[in-house]
CSV table of C-alpha atoms in Angstrom, one decimal:
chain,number,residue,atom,x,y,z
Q,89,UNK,CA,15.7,-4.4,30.5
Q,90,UNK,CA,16.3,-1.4,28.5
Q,91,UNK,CA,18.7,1.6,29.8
Q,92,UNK,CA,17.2,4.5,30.1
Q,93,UNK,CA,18.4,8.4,30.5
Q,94,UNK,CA,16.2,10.9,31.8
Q,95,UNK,CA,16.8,14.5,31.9
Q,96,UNK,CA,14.8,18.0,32.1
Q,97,UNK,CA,12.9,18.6,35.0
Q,98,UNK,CA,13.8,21.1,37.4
Q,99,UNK,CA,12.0,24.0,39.8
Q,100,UNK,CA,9.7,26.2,37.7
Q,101,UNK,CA,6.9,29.3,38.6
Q,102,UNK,CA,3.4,28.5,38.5
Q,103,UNK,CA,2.5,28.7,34.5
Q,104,UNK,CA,5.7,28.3,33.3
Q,105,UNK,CA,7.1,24.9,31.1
Q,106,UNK,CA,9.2,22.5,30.7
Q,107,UNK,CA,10.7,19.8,28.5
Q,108,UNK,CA,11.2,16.1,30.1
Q,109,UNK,CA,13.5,13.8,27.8
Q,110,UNK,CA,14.4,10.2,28.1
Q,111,UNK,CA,16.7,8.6,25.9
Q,112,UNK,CA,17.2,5.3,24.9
Q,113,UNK,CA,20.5,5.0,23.2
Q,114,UNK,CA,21.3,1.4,23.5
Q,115,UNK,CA,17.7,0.4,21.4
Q,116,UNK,CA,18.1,-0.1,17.9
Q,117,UNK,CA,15.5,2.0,16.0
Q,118,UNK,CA,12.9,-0.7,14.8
Q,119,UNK,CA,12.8,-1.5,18.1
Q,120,UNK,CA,12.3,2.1,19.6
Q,121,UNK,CA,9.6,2.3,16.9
Q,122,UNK,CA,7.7,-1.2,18.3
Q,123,UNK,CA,7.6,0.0,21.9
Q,124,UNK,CA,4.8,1.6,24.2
Q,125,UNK,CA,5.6,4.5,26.3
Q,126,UNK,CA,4.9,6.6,28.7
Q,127,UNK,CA,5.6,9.2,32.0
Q,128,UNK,CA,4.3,8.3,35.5
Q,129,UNK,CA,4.9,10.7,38.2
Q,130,UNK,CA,4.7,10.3,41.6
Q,131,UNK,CA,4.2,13.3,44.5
Q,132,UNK,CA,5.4,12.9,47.9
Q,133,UNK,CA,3.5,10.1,49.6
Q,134,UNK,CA,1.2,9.5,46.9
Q,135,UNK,CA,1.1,6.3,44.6
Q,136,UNK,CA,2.6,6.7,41.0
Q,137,UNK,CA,0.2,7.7,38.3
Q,138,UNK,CA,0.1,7.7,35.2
Q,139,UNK,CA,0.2,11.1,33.3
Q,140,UNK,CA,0.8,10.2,28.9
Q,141,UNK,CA,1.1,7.6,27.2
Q,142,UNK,CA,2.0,6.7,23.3
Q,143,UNK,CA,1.9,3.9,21.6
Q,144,UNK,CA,3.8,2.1,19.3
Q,145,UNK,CA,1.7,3.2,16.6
Q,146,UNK,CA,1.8,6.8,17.6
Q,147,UNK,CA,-1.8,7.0,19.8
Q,148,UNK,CA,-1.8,9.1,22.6
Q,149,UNK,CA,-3.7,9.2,25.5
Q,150,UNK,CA,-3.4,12.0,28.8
Q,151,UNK,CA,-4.5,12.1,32.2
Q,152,UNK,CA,-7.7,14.3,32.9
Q,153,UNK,CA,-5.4,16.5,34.9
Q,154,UNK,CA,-2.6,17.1,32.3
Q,155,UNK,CA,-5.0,17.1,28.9
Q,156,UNK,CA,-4.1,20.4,27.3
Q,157,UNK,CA,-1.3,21.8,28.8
Q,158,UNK,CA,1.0,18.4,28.4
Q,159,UNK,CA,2.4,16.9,25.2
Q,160,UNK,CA,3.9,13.6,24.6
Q,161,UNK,CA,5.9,12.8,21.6
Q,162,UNK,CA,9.3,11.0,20.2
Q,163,UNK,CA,11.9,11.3,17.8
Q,164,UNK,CA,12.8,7.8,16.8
Q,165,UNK,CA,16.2,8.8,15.0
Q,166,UNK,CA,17.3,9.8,18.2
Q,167,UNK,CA,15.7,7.3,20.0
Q,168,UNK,CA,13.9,9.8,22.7
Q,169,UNK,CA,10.5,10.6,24.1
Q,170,UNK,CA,9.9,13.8,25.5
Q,171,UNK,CA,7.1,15.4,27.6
Q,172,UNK,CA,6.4,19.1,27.2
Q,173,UNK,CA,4.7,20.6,30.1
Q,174,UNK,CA,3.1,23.7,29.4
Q,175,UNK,CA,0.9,26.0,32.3
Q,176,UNK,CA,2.6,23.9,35.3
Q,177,UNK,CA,0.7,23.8,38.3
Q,178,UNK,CA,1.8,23.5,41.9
Q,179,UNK,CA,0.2,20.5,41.6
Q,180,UNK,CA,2.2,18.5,39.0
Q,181,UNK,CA,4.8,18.8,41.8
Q,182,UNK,CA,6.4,15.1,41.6
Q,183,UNK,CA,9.0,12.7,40.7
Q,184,UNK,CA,8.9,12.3,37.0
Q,185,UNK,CA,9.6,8.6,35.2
Q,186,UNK,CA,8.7,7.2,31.7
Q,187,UNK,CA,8.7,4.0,31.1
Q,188,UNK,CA,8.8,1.7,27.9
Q,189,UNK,CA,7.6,-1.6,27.7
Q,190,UNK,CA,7.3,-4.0,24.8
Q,191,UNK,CA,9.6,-6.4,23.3
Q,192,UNK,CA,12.3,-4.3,25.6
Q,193,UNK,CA,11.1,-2.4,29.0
Q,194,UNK,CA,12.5,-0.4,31.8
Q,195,UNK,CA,12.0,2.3,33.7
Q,196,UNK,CA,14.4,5.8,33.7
Q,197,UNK,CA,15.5,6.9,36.7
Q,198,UNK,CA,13.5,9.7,37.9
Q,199,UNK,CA,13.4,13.4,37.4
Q,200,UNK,CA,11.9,15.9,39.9
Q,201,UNK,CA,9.5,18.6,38.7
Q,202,UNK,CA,8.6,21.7,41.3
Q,203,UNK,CA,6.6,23.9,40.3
Q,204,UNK,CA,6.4,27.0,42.6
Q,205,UNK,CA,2.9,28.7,43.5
């Protein structure tokens, strides 16, 4: 099970951004670089969904709903993936978590994203 830090999130305006991180500081680096990852969210009774993915070599994939205004990346020599959200909606309101999975996997811990109308 690999540890996992989350942090970003926050409370936001309609239209504004903001950076999710999640480190992974106990992965060495080749395997950092052999991992799939992503960011779920889940809003308030709703199931978790999916929102960006990339893999471990470097594809990336979005949800219809966040193609365009969200970016999913990594540094590998700092062992984090990050999720820029850019023109935040009311409704990417939710609990934020990225996952890896691989060789290692684990889930971080959560962040909450409101985004006000």
């Amino acid at each position: 099970q690999v540890h996992l830090v989350q942090s970003g999130g926050g409370l936001v305006q309609s239209g504004g951004s903001l950076q999710l991180s999640c480190a992974a500081p106990r992965l060495i680096t080749s395997t950092f670089w052999s991992l799939d990852m992503s960011w779920y969210r889940q809003a308030a009774g709703k199931e978790r969904e999916l929102v960006a993915s990339i893999s471990s070599s470097g594809a990336t994939d979005y949800a219809d709903s966040v193609r365009g205004r969200f970016t999913i990346s990594r540094n590998s020599s700092r062992k984090i993936l990050f999720l820029q959200m850019n023109g935040l909606k009311p409704e990417d309101t939710a609990v934020y978590y990225c996952h890896f999975q691989g060789r290692e996997s684990g889930w971080g811990q959560g962040t909450q994203v409101t985004v006000a109308a």
